[in-house]
mmCIF file of C-alpha atoms and ligand atoms in Angstrom:
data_model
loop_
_atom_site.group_PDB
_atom_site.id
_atom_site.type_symbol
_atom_site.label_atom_id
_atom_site.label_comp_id
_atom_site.label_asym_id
_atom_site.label_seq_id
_atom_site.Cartn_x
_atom_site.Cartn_y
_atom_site.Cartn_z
ATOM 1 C CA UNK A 703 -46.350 -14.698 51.418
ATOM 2 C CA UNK A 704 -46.056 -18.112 53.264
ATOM 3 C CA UNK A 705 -43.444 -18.428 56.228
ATOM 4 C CA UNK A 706 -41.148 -20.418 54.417
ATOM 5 C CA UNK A 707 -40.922 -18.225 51.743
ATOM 6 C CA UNK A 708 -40.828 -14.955 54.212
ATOM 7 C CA UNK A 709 -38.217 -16.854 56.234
ATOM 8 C CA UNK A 710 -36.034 -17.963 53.502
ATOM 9 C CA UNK A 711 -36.509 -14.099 52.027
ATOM 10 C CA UNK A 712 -35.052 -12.522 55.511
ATOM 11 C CA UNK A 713 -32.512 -14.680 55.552
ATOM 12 C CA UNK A 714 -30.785 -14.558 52.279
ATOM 13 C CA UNK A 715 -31.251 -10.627 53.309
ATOM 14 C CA UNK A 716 -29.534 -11.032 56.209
ATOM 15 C CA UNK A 717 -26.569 -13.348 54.872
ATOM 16 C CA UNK A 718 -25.658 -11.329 52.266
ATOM 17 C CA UNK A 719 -27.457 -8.028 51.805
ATOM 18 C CA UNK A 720 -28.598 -8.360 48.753
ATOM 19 C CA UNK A 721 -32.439 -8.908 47.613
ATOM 20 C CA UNK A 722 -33.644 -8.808 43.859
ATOM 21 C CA UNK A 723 -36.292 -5.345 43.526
ATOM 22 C CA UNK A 724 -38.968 -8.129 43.448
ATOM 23 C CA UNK A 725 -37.849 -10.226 46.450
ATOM 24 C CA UNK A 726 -37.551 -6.706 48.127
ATOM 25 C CA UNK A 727 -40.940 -5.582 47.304
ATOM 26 C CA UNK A 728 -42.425 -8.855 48.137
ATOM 27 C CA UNK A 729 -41.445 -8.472 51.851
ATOM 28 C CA UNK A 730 -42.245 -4.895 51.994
ATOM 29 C CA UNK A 731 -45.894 -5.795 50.992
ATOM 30 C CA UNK A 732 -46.474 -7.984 53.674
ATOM 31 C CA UNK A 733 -47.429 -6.718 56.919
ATOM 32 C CA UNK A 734 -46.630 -10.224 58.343
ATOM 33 C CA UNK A 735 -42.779 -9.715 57.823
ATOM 34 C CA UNK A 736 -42.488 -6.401 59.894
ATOM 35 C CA UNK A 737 -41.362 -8.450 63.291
ATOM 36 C CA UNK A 738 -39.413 -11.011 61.754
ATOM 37 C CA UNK A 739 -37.067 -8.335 59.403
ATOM 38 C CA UNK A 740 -37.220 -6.355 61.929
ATOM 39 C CA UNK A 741 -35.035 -8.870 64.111
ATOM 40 C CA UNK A 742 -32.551 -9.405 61.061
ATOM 41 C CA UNK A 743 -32.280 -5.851 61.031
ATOM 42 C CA UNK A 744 -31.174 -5.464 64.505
ATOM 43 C CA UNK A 745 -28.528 -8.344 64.855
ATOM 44 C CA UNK A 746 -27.176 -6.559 61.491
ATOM 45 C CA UNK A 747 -27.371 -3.201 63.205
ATOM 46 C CA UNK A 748 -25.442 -4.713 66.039
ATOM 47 C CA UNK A 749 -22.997 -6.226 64.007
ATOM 48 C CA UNK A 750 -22.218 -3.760 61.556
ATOM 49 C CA UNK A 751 -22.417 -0.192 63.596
ATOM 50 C CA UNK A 752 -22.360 -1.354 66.874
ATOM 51 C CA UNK A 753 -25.003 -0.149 70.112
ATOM 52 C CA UNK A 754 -24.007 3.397 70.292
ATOM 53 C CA UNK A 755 -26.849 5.654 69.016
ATOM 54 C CA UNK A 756 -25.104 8.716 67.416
ATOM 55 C CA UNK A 757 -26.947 12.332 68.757
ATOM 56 C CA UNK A 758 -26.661 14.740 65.445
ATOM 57 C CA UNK A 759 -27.919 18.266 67.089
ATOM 58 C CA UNK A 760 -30.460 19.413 64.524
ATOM 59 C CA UNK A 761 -30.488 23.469 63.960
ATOM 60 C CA UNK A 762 -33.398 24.836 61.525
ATOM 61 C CA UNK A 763 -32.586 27.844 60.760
ATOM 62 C CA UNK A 764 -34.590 29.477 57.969
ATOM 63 C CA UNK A 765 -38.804 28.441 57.372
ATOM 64 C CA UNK A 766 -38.487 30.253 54.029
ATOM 65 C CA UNK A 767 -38.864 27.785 50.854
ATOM 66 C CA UNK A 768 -38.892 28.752 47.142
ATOM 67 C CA UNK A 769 -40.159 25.367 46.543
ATOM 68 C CA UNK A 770 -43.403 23.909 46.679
ATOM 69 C CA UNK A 771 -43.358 20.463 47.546
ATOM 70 C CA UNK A 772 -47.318 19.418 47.725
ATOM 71 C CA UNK A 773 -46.497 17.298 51.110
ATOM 72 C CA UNK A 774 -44.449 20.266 53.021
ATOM 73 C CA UNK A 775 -45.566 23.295 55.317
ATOM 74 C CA UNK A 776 -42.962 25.531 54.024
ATOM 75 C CA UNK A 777 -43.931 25.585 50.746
ATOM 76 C CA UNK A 778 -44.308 28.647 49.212
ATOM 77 C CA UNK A 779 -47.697 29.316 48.642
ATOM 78 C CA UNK A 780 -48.009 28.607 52.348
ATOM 79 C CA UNK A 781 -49.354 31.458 53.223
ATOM 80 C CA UNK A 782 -49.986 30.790 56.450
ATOM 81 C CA UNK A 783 -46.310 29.637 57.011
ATOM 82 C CA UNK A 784 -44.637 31.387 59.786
ATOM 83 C CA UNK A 785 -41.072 32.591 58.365
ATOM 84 C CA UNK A 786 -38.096 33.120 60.197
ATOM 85 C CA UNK A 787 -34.524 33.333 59.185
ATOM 86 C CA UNK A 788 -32.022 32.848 62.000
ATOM 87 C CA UNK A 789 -29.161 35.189 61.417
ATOM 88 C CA UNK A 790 -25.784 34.206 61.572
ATOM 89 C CA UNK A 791 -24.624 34.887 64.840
ATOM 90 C CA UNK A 792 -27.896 33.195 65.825
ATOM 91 C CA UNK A 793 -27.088 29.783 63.795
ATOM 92 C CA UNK A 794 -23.345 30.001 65.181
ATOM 93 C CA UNK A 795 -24.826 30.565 69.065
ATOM 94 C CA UNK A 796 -26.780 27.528 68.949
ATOM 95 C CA UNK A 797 -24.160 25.470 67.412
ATOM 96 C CA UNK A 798 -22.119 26.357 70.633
ATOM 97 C CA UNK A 799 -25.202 25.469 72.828
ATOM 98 C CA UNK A 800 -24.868 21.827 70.719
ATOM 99 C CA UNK A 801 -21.516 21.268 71.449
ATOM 100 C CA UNK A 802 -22.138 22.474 75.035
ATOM 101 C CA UNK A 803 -24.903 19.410 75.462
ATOM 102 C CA UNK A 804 -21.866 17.464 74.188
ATOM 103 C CA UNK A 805 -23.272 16.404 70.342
ATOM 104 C CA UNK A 806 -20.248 16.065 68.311
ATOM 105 C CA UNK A 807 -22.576 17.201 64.774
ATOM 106 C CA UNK A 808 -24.703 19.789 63.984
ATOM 107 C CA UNK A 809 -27.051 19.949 61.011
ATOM 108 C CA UNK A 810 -27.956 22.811 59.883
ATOM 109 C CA UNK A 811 -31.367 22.611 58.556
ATOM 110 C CA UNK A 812 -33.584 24.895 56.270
ATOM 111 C CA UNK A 813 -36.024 25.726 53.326
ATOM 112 C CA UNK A 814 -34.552 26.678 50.226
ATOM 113 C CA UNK A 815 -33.743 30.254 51.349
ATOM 114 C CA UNK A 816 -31.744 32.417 48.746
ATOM 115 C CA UNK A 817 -30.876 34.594 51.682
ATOM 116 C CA UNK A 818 -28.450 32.146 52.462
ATOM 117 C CA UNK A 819 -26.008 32.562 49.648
ATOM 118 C CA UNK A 820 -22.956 29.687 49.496
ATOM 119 C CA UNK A 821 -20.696 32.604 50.492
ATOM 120 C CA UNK A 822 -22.841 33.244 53.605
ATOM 121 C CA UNK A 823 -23.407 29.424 54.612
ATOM 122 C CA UNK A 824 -19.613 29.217 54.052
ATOM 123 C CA UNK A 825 -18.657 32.181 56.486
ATOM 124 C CA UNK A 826 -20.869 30.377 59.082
ATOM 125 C CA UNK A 827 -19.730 26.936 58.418
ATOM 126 C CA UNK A 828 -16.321 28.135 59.116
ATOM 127 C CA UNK A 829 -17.372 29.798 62.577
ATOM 128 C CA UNK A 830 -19.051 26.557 63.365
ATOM 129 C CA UNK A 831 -15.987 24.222 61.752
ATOM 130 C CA UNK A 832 -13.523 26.386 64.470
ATOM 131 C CA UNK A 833 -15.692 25.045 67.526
ATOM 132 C CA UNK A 834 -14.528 21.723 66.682
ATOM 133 C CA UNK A 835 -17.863 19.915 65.568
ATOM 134 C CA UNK A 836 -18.844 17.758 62.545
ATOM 135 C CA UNK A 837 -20.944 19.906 59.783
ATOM 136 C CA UNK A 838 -23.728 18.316 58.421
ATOM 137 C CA UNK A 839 -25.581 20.637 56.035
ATOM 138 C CA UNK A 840 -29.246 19.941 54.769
ATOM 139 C CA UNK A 841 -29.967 23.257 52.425
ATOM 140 C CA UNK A 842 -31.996 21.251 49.361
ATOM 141 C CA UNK A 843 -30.603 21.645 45.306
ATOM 142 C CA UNK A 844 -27.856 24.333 44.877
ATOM 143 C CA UNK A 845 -24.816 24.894 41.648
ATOM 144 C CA UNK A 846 -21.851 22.258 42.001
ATOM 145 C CA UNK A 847 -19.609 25.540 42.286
ATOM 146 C CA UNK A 848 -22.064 26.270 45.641
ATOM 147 C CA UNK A 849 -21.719 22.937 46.880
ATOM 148 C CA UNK A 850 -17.803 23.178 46.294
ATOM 149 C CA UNK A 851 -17.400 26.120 48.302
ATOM 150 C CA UNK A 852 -19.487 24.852 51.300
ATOM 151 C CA UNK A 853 -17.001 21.429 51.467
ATOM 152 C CA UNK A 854 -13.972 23.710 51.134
ATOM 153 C CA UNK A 855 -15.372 25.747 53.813
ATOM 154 C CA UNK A 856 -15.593 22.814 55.697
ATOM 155 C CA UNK A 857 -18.705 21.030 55.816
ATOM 156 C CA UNK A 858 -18.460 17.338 56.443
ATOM 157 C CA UNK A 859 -21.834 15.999 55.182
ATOM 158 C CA UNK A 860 -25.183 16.870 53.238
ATOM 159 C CA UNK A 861 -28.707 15.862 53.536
ATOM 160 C CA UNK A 862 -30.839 14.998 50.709
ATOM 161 C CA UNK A 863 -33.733 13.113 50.584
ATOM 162 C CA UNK A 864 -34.653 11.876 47.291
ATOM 163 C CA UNK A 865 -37.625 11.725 48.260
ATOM 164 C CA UNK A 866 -39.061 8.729 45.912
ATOM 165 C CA UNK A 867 -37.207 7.732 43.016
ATOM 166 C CA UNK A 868 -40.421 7.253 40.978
ATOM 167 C CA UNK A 869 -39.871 10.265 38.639
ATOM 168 C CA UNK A 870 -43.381 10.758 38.030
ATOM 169 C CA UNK A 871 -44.170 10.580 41.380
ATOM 170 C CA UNK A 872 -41.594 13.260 42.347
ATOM 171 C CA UNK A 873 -42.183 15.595 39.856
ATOM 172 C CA UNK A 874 -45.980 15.542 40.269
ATOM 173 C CA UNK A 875 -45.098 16.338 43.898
ATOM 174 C CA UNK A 876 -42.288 18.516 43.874
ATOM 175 C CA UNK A 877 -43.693 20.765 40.966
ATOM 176 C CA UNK A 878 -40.434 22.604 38.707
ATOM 177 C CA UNK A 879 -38.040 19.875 40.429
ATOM 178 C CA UNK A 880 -36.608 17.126 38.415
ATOM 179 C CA UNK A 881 -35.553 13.622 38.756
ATOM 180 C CA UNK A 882 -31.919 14.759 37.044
ATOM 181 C CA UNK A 883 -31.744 17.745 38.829
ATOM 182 C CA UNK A 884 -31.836 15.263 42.269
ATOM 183 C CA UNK A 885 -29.436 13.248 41.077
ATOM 184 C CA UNK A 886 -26.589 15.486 39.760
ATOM 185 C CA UNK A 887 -26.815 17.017 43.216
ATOM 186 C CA UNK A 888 -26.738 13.784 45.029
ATOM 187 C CA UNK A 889 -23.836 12.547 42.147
ATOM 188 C CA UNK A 890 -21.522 15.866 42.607
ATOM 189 C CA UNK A 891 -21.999 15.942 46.919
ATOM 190 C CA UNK A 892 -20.372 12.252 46.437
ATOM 191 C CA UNK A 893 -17.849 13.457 44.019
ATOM 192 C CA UNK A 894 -16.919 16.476 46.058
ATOM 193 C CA UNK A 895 -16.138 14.130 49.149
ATOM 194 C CA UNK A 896 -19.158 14.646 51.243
ATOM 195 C CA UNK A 897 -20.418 12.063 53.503
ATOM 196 C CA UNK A 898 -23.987 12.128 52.298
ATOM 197 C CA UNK A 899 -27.444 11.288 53.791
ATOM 198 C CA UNK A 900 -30.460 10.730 51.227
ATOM 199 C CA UNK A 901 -34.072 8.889 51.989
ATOM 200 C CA UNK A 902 -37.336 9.282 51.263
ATOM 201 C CA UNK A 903 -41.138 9.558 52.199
ATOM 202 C CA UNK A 904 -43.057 6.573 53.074
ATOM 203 C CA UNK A 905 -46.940 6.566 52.077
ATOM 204 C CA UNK A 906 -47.213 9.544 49.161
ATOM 205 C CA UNK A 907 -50.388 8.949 46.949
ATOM 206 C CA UNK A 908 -49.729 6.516 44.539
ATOM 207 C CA UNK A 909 -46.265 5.158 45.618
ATOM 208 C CA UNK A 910 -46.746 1.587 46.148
ATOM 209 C CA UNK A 911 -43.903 -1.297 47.211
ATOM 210 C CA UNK A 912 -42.232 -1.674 44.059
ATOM 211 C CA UNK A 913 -41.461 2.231 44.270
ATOM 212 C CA UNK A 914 -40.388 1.851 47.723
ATOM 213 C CA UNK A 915 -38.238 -1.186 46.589
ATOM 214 C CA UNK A 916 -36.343 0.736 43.867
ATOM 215 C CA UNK A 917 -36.158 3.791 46.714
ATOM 216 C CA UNK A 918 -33.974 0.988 48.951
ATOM 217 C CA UNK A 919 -32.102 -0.545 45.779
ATOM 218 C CA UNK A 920 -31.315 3.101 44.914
ATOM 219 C CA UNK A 921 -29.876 4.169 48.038
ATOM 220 C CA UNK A 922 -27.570 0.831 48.181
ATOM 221 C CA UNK A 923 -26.499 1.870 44.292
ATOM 222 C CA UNK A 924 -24.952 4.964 44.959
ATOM 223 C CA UNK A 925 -23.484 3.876 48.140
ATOM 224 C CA UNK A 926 -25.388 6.922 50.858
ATOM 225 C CA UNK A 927 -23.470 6.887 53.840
ATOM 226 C CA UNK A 928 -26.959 7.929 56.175
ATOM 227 C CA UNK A 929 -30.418 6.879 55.015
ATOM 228 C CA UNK A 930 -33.047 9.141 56.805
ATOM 229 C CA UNK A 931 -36.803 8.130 56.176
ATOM 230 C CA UNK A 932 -40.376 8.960 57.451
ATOM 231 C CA UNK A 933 -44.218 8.867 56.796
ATOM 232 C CA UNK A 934 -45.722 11.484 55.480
ATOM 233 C CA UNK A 935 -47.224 13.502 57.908
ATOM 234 C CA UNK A 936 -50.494 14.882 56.420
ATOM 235 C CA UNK A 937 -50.421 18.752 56.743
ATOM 236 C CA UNK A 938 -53.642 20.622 56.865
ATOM 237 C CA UNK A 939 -51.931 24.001 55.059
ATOM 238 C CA UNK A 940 -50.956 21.596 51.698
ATOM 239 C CA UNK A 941 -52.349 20.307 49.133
ATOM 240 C CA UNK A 942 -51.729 16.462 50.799
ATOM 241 C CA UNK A 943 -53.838 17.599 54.061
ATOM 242 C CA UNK A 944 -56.812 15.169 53.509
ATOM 243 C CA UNK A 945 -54.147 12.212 52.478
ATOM 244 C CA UNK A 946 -53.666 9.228 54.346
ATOM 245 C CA UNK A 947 -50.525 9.406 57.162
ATOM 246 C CA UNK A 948 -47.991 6.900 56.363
ATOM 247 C CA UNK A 949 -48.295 3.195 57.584
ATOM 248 C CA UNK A 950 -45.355 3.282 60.808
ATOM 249 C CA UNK A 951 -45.537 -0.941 59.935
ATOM 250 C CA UNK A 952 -44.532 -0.395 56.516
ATOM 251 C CA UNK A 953 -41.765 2.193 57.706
ATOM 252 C CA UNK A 954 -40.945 0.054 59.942
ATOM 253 C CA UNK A 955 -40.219 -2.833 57.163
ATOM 254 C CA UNK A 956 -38.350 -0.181 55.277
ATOM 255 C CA UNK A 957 -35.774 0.630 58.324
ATOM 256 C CA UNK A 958 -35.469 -2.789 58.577
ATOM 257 C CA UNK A 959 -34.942 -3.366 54.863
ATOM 258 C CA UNK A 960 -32.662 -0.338 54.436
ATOM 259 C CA UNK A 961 -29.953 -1.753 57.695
ATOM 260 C CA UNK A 962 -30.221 -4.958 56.091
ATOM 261 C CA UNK A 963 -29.246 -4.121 52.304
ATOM 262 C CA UNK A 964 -26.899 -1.244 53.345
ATOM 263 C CA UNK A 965 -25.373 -2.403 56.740
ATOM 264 C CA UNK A 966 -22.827 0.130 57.366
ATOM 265 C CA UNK A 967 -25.332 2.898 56.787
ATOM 266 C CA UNK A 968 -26.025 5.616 59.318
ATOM 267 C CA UNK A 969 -29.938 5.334 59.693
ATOM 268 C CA UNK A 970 -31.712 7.619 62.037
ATOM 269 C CA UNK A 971 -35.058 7.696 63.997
ATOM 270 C CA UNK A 972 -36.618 10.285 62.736
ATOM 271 C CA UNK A 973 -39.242 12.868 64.582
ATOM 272 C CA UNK A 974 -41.563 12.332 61.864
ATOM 273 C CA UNK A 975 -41.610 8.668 63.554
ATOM 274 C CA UNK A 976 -42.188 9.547 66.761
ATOM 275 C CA UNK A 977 -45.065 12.302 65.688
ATOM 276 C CA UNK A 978 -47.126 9.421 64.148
ATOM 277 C CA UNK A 979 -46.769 7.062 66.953
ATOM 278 C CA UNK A 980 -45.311 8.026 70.550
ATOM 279 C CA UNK A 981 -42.470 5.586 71.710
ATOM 280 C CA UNK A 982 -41.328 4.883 67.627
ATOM 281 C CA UNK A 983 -37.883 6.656 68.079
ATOM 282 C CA UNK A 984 -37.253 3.470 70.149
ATOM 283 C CA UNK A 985 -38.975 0.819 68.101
ATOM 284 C CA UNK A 986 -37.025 2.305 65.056
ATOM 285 C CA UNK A 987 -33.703 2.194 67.487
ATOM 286 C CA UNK A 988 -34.501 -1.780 67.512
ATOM 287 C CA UNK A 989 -34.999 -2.418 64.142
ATOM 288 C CA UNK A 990 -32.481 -1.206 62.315
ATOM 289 C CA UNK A 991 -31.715 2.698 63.210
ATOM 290 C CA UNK A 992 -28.759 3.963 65.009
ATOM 291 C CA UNK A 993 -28.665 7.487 64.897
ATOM 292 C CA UNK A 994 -31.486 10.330 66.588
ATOM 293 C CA UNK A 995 -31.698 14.117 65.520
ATOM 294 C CA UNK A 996 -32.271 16.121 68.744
ATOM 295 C CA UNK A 997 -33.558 19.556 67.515
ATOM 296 C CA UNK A 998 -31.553 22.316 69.452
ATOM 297 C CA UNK A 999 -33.509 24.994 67.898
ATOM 298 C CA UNK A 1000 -35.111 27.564 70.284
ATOM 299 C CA UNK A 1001 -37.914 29.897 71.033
ATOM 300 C CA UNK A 1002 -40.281 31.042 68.621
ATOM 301 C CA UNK A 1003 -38.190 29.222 65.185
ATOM 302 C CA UNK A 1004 -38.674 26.109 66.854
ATOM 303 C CA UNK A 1005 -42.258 25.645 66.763
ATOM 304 C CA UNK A 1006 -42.458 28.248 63.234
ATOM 305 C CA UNK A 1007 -39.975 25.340 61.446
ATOM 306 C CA UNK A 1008 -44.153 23.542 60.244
ATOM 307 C CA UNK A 1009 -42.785 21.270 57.945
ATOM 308 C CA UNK A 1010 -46.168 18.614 59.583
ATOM 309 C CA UNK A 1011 -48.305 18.958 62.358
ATOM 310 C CA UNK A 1012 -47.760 17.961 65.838
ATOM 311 C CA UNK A 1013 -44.240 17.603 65.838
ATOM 312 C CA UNK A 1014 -42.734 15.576 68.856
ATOM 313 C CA UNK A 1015 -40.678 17.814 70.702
ATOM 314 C CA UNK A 1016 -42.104 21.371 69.741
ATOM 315 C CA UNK A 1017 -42.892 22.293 72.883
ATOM 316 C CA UNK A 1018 -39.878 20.898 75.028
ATOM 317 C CA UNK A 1019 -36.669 22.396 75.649
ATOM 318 C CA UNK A 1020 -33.373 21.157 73.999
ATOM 319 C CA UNK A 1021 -32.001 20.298 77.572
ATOM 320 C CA UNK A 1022 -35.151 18.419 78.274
ATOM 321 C CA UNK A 1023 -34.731 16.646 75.203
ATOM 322 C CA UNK A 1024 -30.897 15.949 75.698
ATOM 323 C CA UNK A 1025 -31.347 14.235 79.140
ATOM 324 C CA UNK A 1026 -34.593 12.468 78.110
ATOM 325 C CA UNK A 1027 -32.725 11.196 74.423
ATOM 326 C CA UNK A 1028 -29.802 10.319 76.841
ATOM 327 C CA UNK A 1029 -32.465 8.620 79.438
ATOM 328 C CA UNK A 1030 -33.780 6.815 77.056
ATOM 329 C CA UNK A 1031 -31.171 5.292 75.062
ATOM 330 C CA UNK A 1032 -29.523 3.904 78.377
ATOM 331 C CA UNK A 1033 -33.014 2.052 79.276
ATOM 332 C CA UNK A 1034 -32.622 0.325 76.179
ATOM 333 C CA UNK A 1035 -29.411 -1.055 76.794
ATOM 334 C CA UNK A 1036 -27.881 1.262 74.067
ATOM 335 C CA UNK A 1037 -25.056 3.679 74.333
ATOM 336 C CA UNK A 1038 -24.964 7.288 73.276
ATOM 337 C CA UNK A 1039 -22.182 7.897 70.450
ATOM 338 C CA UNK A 1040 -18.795 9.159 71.367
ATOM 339 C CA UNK A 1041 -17.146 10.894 68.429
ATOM 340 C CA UNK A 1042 -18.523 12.408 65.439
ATOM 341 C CA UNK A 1043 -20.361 8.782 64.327
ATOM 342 C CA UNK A 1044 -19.135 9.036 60.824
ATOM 343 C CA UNK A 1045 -20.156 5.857 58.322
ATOM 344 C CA UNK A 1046 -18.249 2.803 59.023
ATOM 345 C CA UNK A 1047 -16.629 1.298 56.895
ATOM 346 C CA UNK A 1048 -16.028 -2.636 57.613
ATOM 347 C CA UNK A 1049 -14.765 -5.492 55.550
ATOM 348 C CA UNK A 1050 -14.304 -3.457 52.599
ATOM 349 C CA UNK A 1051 -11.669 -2.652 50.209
HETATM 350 N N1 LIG B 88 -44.466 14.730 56.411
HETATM 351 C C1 LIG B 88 -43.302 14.071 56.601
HETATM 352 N N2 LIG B 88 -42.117 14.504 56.168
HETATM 353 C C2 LIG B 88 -42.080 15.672 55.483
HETATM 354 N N3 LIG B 88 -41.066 16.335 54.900
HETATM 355 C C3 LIG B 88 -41.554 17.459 54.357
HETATM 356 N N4 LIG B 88 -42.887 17.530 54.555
HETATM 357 C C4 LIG B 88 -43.244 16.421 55.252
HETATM 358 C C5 LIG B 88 -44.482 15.906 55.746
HETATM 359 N N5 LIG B 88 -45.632 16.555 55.570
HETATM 360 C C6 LIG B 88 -39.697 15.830 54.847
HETATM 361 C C7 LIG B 88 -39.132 15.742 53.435
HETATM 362 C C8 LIG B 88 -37.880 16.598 53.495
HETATM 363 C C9 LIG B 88 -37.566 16.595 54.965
HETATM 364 C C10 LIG B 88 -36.714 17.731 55.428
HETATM 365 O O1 LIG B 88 -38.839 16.661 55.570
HETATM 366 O O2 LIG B 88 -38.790 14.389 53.149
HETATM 367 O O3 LIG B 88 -36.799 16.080 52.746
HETATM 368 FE FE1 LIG B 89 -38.955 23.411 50.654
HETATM 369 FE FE2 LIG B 89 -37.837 21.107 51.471
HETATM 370 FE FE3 LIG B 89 -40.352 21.742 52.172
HETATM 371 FE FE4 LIG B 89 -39.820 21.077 49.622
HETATM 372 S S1 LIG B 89 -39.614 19.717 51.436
HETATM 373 S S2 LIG B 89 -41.097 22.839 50.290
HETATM 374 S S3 LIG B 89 -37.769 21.975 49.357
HETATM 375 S S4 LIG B 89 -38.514 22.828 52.784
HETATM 376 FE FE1 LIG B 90 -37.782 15.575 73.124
HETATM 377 FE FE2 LIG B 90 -38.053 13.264 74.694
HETATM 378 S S1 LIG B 90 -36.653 13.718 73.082
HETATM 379 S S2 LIG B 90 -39.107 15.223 74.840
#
């Protein structure tokens, strides 16, 4: 694309957050565009959620998956997957230890674990609800009845990555999942009055901008309150081991594009970021994310919880992770979030 047409592109993005799928894909095809939305994205960031960076403490607490997503470590013909299941007591411990390092959420993390019946999430959501925190859950596909009893047992918000919205693409690569199944979860979490997160992978064989496009015009249509991305991070134990790892410039352009079509939205920088490329926590934080997922997961689950290789952070402690998070946001001129850093809702209706 020529710098005019760039330019002009950015700008109309940035004016009024709207881009047609093609205009969107354009700019997310061309390399040349990353600094320049990246910019847009982080006067809109400013604008819209402010300079506090909101610290969600991330618990994983179960490796064990019936699915068998071809990108993901837990799968289940993983053999070589290390399972754990935290129990209860466990998951409710380290939700004190959160609130302790002062993080006002906790997301509870895991596989798709059957262990972890709604009735049983919902007894520990309530234990965690009484310490005064925000609940953010992030358990995959359940029943509408299950995700009705986890909201009335308290939890706030729910996780839920779409993934891509290229059904072909998704069902080649989430084998017995389906495109409808996705999105009646996604559709009743809304309806039942969660504040929900959704995103997807960046780089998956045969997703190309277009996809990615629809991925950003998707998230704006049904309104997600948190947009979480990340490249895929090629795992050795799955059937996408010899794949490419996700371009961090085109993730980049897809933070960027993401803050500047859906400007309230929470967006964080994820670890899957900062595994491919030291330091991109940051570069995320400055073009277009606001939000960071400190894992406060301990001892032996923390490095057993495979989803990809190399994961920043494995092999540090949560308080080393707190003060350097807390370190690092402050060097960048950036506050960390007081309060539970809900989605903002501005100049609306
Ligand atoms: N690389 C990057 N992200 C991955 N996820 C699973 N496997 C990988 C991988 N190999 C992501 C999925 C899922 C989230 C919890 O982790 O998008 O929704
Ligand atoms: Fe299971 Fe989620 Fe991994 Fe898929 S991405 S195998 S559902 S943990
Ligand atoms: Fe974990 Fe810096 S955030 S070591």
């Amino acid at each position: 694309m020529d710098e005019a047409a760039r330019h002009a592109l950015i700008d109309k993005a940035e004016r009024t957050h709207r881009l047609a799928e093609a205009e969107l894909a354009a700019l997310l095809a061309d390399d040349g565009a990353t600094d320049e939305l990246a910019a847009a994205a982080d006067r809109v960031r400013r604008a819209f959620v402010g300079d506090e960076v909101h610290l969600r403490g991330l618990i994983e607490f179960s490796s064990y998956c019936r699915q068998n997503c071809l990108y993901c470590g837990l799968r289940r013909d993983n053999k070589n997957a290390q399972r754990y299941r935290l129990s209860p007591e466990e998951i409710v411990a380290l939700a004190e230890k959160a609130k302790a390092a002062g993080y006002p959420t906790v997301v509870m993390q895991s596989g798709e674990d059957a262990w972890f019946t709604a009735e049983r999430l919902a007894a520990i959501v309530r234990d965690v609800k009484r310490l005064g925190l925000t609940v953010t859950l992030s358990v995959g596909e359940r029943m509408t009845d299950e995700y009705r009893v986890l909201r009335e047992a308290g939890a706030d918000r729910f996780l839920l990555r779409i993934e891509t919205t290229d059904r072909a693409l998704y069902e080649r690569l989430d084998p017995g999942m389906s495109h409808e199944d996705r999105i009646r979860c996604l559709a009743d979490l809304k309806r039942l009055g969660y504040e929900v997160g959704t995103g997807c992978l960046v780089g998956l064989p045969g997703q190309t901008a277009e996809m990615l496009a629809r991925d950003v015009l998707f998230f704006r249509s049904i309104d997600a309150d948190m947009v979480g991305i990340g490249p895929l991070v090629p795992n050795g134990e799955t059937p996408l081991g010899d794949e490419r790892p996700g371009d961090m410039r085109l993730v980049r352009r897809m933070v960027a594009a993401i803050r500047l079509l859906l400007p309230e939205a929470n967006i964080p920088a994820t670890t899957a970021m900062e595994t491919l490329s030291p330091g991109a926590r940051e570069l995320m934080l400055r073009s277009g994310a606001n939000v960071m997922m400190p894992n406060v997961t301990e001892g032996e689950a923390r490095q057993k919880y495979a989803l990809y290789p190399g994961k920043a952070c494995v092999a540090d402690t949560p308080e080393h992770c707190r003060a350097c998070m807390e370190g690092r946001i402050r060097a960048m001129g950036r506050t960390v979030g007081k309060g539970p850093g809900g989605r903002m809702r501005k100049n609306r209706k």
